Amino acid sequence: MDSVQIRQIHENDLVSAERASAVTFFEADQIARRVGDPEVEPRSATAAGQWIDRMRFYLTIDPAGCQVAVQEAGRADGAGEVVGFAVSQNRGRLWYLATYGVLPSHQGRGIGKRLMAAVLDHAGDRAGIFSSSTHPGATRRYRLAGFTLHPQMRMVGTVDRSTLPAVDGLREGGADDFAWMDRLDQDLRIAGHGPDHGQLLGSTRLVVSRNAAKPGYAYIDGHGRASLLAAAHPEVAQRLLWEALAASRGRTLVNCITAPNEWAIDVGLAARLDIAQEGYLAVRGMPLPAPYLANGHFL
Ligand SMILES: CC(C)(COP(=O)(O)OP(=O)(O)OC[C@H]1O[C@@H](n2cnc3c(N)ncnc32)[C@H](O)[C@@H]1OP(=O)(O)O)[C@@H](O)C(=O)NCCC(=O)NCCS
């Protein structure tokens, strides 16, 4: 009998699941690394803690979307060892996949297929969205599940600060803004982020355009990266992205750029960043959001 069980994550799986995730993505990033890319670094203790906090949040909001593959009696203490994970969430009529992986030592045995089946069952007939790697096993699973794979671009480099324009009309945002932000999300990607907004605001700065005719918002992380950006109009999206670029120090990154979001390419080029390709934005039952830069964890 197969000793790998697929089941909902428990709180006491989180440390083992984090280790499985760190090992899986360290190897996947090494394989995907291109000549000239920086060396892949193992996940830091801080990032490991953030991963566990994020999983705990998903577990609190929508536990049935959080699945693990557990090798029974895999550890010396007799407890199961997490060898794979698929973490997804339902928000209204939208389902998203936050993370998905199987330990390299356990890949190619059908575990990923079983995990994906479990979380897609949780999705039901909802629309779906997530940011996908180029792993052939992953992309095969996604297409077979009816997702369209849209190539994504990313922009990297150091902002030429002489190009920064004066940006007006933006304010610091807060929890009072979440109601209209959710309505904007619904227009752009079927459903509001709901509780995800509170989670993002806990760790990143929120900048908003409260202009009722042209609303928009961006979460800007400590490195000055726009980690989620949504706007009703490309001109507002561009101002929000310039605000993020102005906050960057050293090399920066703008990612999850799909073809309908060329407004972001135009800003990045003006700031003298370089374009590269990176994975796919996978969607089903919905068009590509624009003007919009997805967040890989909260989509
Ligand atoms: C993607 C991943 C989760 C798949 O898990 P897995 O347990 O290896 O997958 P399975 O064995 O269930 O195989 C899934 C499907 O992909 C195919 N496949 C698996 N590895 C493959 C490979 N290297 N090349 C081509 N096809 C592959 C399998 O044949 C299977 O398809 P089928 O059932 O139609 O025959 C796993 O490979 C992984 O963790 N990769 C690195 C991290 C990553 O990229 N995660 C996705 C982030 S979006």
XYZ file of C-alpha atoms and ligand atoms in Angstrom:
347
model
C 0.000 0.000 0.000
C 1.178 3.539 -0.803
C 2.636 5.036 2.380
C 2.214 8.639 1.173
C -1.081 10.143 2.348
C -2.671 13.334 1.039
C -4.520 15.278 3.735
C -5.224 18.750 5.080
C -2.263 20.498 6.720
C -2.231 20.590 10.512
C -0.553 23.289 12.537
C 2.118 20.818 13.650
C 3.045 20.010 10.007
C 4.186 23.563 9.322
C 7.863 23.184 10.257
C 8.239 19.997 8.202
C 6.278 21.575 5.307
C 8.529 24.645 5.349
C 11.638 22.448 5.116
C 10.111 20.527 2.197
C 9.322 23.826 0.459
C 12.837 25.238 1.061
C 14.550 22.117 -0.338
C 12.158 21.829 -3.310
C 12.463 25.446 -4.449
C 16.223 25.626 -3.784
C 16.710 22.773 -6.227
C 14.088 24.050 -8.696
C 15.709 27.527 -8.696
C 19.154 26.003 -9.268
C 17.864 24.043 -12.259
C 16.055 27.110 -13.689
C 19.053 29.435 -13.102
C 20.353 31.030 -16.288
C 23.940 32.045 -17.067
C 24.504 35.459 -15.498
C 21.778 35.020 -12.865
C 22.953 35.437 -9.252
C 23.771 32.249 -7.296
C 20.717 30.668 -5.677
C 20.828 31.186 -1.908
C 19.250 28.779 0.607
C 16.130 30.250 2.269
C 17.054 32.427 5.260
C 15.670 31.846 8.770
C 13.649 35.067 8.400
C 12.106 33.912 5.118
C 11.372 30.493 6.658
C 9.505 32.198 9.515
C 7.545 34.328 7.036
C 6.633 31.202 5.044
C 5.257 29.539 8.182
C 3.318 32.688 9.172
C 1.774 32.875 5.702
C 0.737 29.203 5.791
C -0.770 29.690 9.239
C -2.799 32.581 7.800
C -4.090 30.439 4.901
C -4.947 27.686 7.372
C -6.960 30.127 9.445
C -8.954 31.481 6.495
C -9.542 28.452 4.249
C -8.001 25.295 5.748
C -9.531 22.852 3.258
C -7.474 24.457 0.469
C -4.198 23.564 2.251
C -3.042 20.016 1.489
C 0.128 18.064 2.226
C 1.573 14.747 1.139
C 2.886 12.956 4.206
C 5.226 9.988 4.284
C 3.944 8.047 7.275
C 6.512 7.210 9.947
C 9.033 9.168 7.884
C 10.726 10.745 10.899
C 12.777 9.224 13.697
C 10.097 10.210 16.238
C 7.502 8.230 14.283
C 5.667 11.343 13.063
C 4.927 11.775 9.354
C 7.324 13.758 7.174
C 5.886 16.254 4.701
C 7.134 15.354 1.198
C 4.776 17.581 -0.815
C 2.362 20.477 -0.436
C -0.330 22.308 -2.431
C -1.705 25.394 -0.752
C -4.710 27.093 -2.320
C -7.476 29.427 -1.202
C -11.030 30.240 -2.230
C -12.027 33.904 -2.147
C -15.619 34.265 -3.350
C -15.828 32.948 -6.924
C -12.024 32.916 -7.309
C -9.573 30.154 -6.402
C -5.825 30.730 -6.270
C -2.829 28.481 -5.805
C -0.279 29.996 -3.411
C 2.397 27.310 -3.543
C 2.882 23.765 -4.821
C 5.825 21.392 -4.708
C 7.089 17.863 -4.091
C 10.509 17.066 -2.607
C 13.003 16.284 -5.406
C 13.563 12.810 -3.895
C 9.822 12.070 -4.297
C 9.084 13.695 -7.675
C 7.838 11.749 -10.696
C 5.810 9.216 -8.663
C 2.376 10.761 -9.038
C 2.354 12.641 -5.695
C 2.082 16.046 -7.383
C -0.856 14.808 -9.437
C -2.691 13.646 -6.296
C -2.014 16.945 -4.503
C -3.241 18.959 -7.476
C -6.389 16.837 -7.710
C -7.128 17.557 -4.027
C -6.832 21.343 -4.336
C -8.688 21.482 -7.667
C -11.500 19.569 -6.019
C -11.572 22.324 -3.403
C -11.733 24.944 -6.208
C -14.867 23.389 -7.701
C -16.085 25.452 -10.658
C -14.506 28.720 -9.488
C -12.326 30.817 -11.769
C -8.634 30.246 -11.026
C -5.337 32.119 -11.084
C -1.727 31.543 -10.039
C 1.851 32.268 -10.992
C 3.503 29.178 -12.464
C 7.089 28.018 -12.768
C 8.300 26.532 -16.059
C 8.710 23.051 -14.532
C 7.488 20.579 -17.201
C 5.598 18.471 -14.652
C 3.845 21.549 -13.241
C 2.874 23.089 -16.580
C 1.620 19.734 -17.846
C -0.666 19.405 -14.794
C -1.958 22.975 -15.140
C -2.836 22.759 -18.817
C -4.534 19.394 -18.297
C -6.618 21.090 -15.585
C -7.851 23.674 -18.122
C -5.582 26.623 -17.272
C -4.260 28.933 -19.983
C -0.545 29.643 -19.500
C 0.309 33.275 -20.272
C 4.066 34.010 -20.416
C 5.185 36.550 -17.817
C 7.947 39.144 -18.020
C 9.997 40.646 -15.252
C 12.112 43.791 -15.160
C 15.375 43.912 -13.230
C 18.154 46.409 -12.656
C 18.980 49.559 -10.756
C 16.663 52.501 -11.304
C 18.316 55.496 -12.997
C 17.144 58.045 -10.448
C 17.459 60.902 -12.923
C 14.429 59.401 -14.722
C 12.099 59.522 -11.684
C 9.139 61.846 -12.347
C 7.348 63.897 -9.690
C 4.373 61.693 -8.749
C 1.208 63.321 -7.437
C -2.266 62.203 -6.365
C -1.125 59.289 -4.196
C -1.611 58.829 -0.436
C -0.588 56.355 2.226
C -3.401 53.776 2.496
C -4.870 51.837 5.402
C -7.584 49.378 6.414
C -10.225 52.065 5.682
C -9.414 51.644 1.988
C -10.049 47.890 1.825
C -13.749 48.155 0.850
C -13.142 50.082 -2.399
C -9.954 48.086 -3.044
C -12.025 44.885 -2.937
C -14.487 46.386 -5.444
C -11.579 47.239 -7.744
C -10.231 43.685 -7.301
C -13.634 42.306 -8.283
C -13.595 44.325 -11.504
C -10.066 43.165 -12.329
C -9.958 39.549 -11.055
C -13.456 38.258 -10.179
C -13.100 38.580 -6.374
C -11.710 40.894 -3.725
C -8.597 39.901 -1.801
C -10.688 40.130 1.364
C -8.564 39.062 4.347
C -5.404 39.009 2.211
C -5.371 42.809 2.307
C -4.955 42.763 6.090
C -2.167 40.199 5.801
C -0.321 42.294 3.196
C -0.740 45.503 5.159
C 0.919 43.798 8.145
C 4.239 43.566 6.305
C 4.176 46.107 3.452
C 3.408 49.752 2.837
C 0.122 50.536 1.060
C -0.039 53.459 -1.378
C -3.410 54.432 -2.880
C -5.061 56.677 -5.438
C -8.439 57.538 -3.875
C -9.679 59.312 -7.011
C -13.147 57.706 -7.380
C -12.949 57.809 -11.185
C -9.419 56.393 -11.278
C -8.796 54.304 -8.153
C -5.689 52.229 -7.665
C -3.403 50.779 -5.036
C 0.038 49.214 -4.623
C 1.699 47.339 -1.785
C 5.373 48.284 -1.702
C 7.742 46.038 0.243
C 10.837 47.010 2.217
C 13.008 46.734 -0.914
C 10.761 49.121 -2.844
C 9.168 46.366 -4.901
C 5.508 46.614 -5.942
C 4.315 43.306 -4.509
C 0.697 43.754 -5.694
C -0.615 46.576 -7.857
C -4.155 47.173 -9.151
C -5.639 50.179 -10.915
C -8.693 51.176 -12.910
C -6.570 53.015 -15.474
C -3.015 52.430 -16.853
C -2.004 56.021 -16.091
C -2.715 55.469 -12.362
C -0.928 52.112 -12.484
C 2.137 53.854 -13.930
C 2.153 56.473 -11.177
C 1.926 53.724 -8.538
C 4.810 51.844 -10.137
C 6.951 55.004 -10.287
C 6.251 55.465 -6.566
C 7.589 51.946 -5.929
C 10.657 52.473 -8.120
C 11.421 55.706 -6.266
C 11.478 53.685 -3.011
C 13.897 51.055 -4.386
C 17.518 50.889 -3.312
C 20.095 48.971 -5.378
C 18.912 46.248 -7.760
C 15.167 45.963 -7.956
C 12.556 43.736 -9.546
C 9.132 44.208 -11.123
C 7.579 40.824 -11.829
C 4.349 39.086 -12.890
C 4.080 41.335 -15.981
C 1.767 39.849 -18.637
C 1.382 41.168 -22.197
C -1.762 43.285 -21.463
C 0.310 45.140 -18.862
C 2.719 46.889 -21.214
C 2.205 50.074 -19.207
C 4.602 48.447 -16.675
C 7.176 47.642 -19.371
C 7.095 51.278 -20.498
C 7.786 52.498 -16.937
C 10.554 49.930 -16.409
C 12.262 50.831 -19.687
C 12.048 54.548 -18.876
C 13.735 53.783 -15.526
C 16.423 51.822 -17.445
C 15.513 48.378 -16.149
C 16.001 45.299 -18.361
C 13.235 42.935 -19.526
C 13.460 39.182 -18.978
C 10.993 36.313 -19.091
C 9.779 34.353 -16.090
C 7.218 31.573 -15.971
C 3.516 31.992 -16.629
C 0.420 33.547 -15.171
C -2.059 30.674 -15.299
C -5.767 31.558 -15.457
C -8.995 29.729 -16.161
C -12.536 31.086 -16.380
C -11.326 34.696 -16.403
C -9.352 37.104 -18.602
C -5.848 38.271 -17.668
C -6.175 41.096 -15.118
C -4.991 44.558 -16.281
C -3.828 47.078 -15.205
C -2.549 44.651 -12.618
C 0.663 43.156 -11.243
C -0.171 40.004 -9.293
C 1.426 38.966 -6.035
C 2.807 35.414 -6.271
C 1.441 34.514 -2.811
C -1.970 36.209 -2.908
C -2.494 36.625 -6.680
C 5.682 20.296 -10.202
C 5.742 19.211 -9.131
C 4.975 19.670 -7.901
C 5.099 17.937 -9.694
O 5.149 16.943 -8.698
P 5.485 15.416 -9.056
O 5.111 14.577 -7.891
O 6.854 15.346 -9.571
O 4.447 15.187 -10.248
P 3.783 13.836 -10.761
O 4.740 12.696 -10.600
O 2.445 13.684 -10.142
O 3.632 14.164 -12.290
C 2.754 15.159 -12.740
C 2.664 15.069 -14.254
O 3.804 15.682 -14.848
C 4.582 14.729 -15.540
N 5.969 15.000 -15.171
C 6.515 14.974 -13.938
N 7.789 15.350 -13.973
C 8.061 15.634 -15.276
C 9.218 16.080 -15.961
N 10.373 16.316 -15.299
N 9.139 16.263 -17.283
C 7.983 16.043 -17.951
N 6.846 15.627 -17.340
C 6.898 15.427 -16.029
C 4.103 13.380 -15.083
O 4.246 12.415 -16.107
C 2.662 13.653 -14.758
O 1.864 13.713 -15.910
P 0.848 12.491 -16.273
O 0.165 12.140 -15.000
O -0.078 13.074 -17.269
O 1.737 11.407 -16.771
C 7.198 18.906 -8.738
O 7.890 18.435 -9.851
C 7.943 20.084 -8.157
O 7.895 20.297 -6.955
N 8.695 20.868 -8.979
C 9.525 21.958 -8.494
C 8.736 23.093 -7.873
C 7.773 23.698 -8.851
O 8.105 24.050 -9.964
N 6.522 23.828 -8.395
C 5.457 24.425 -9.150
C 5.376 25.857 -8.792
S 4.156 26.676 -9.756
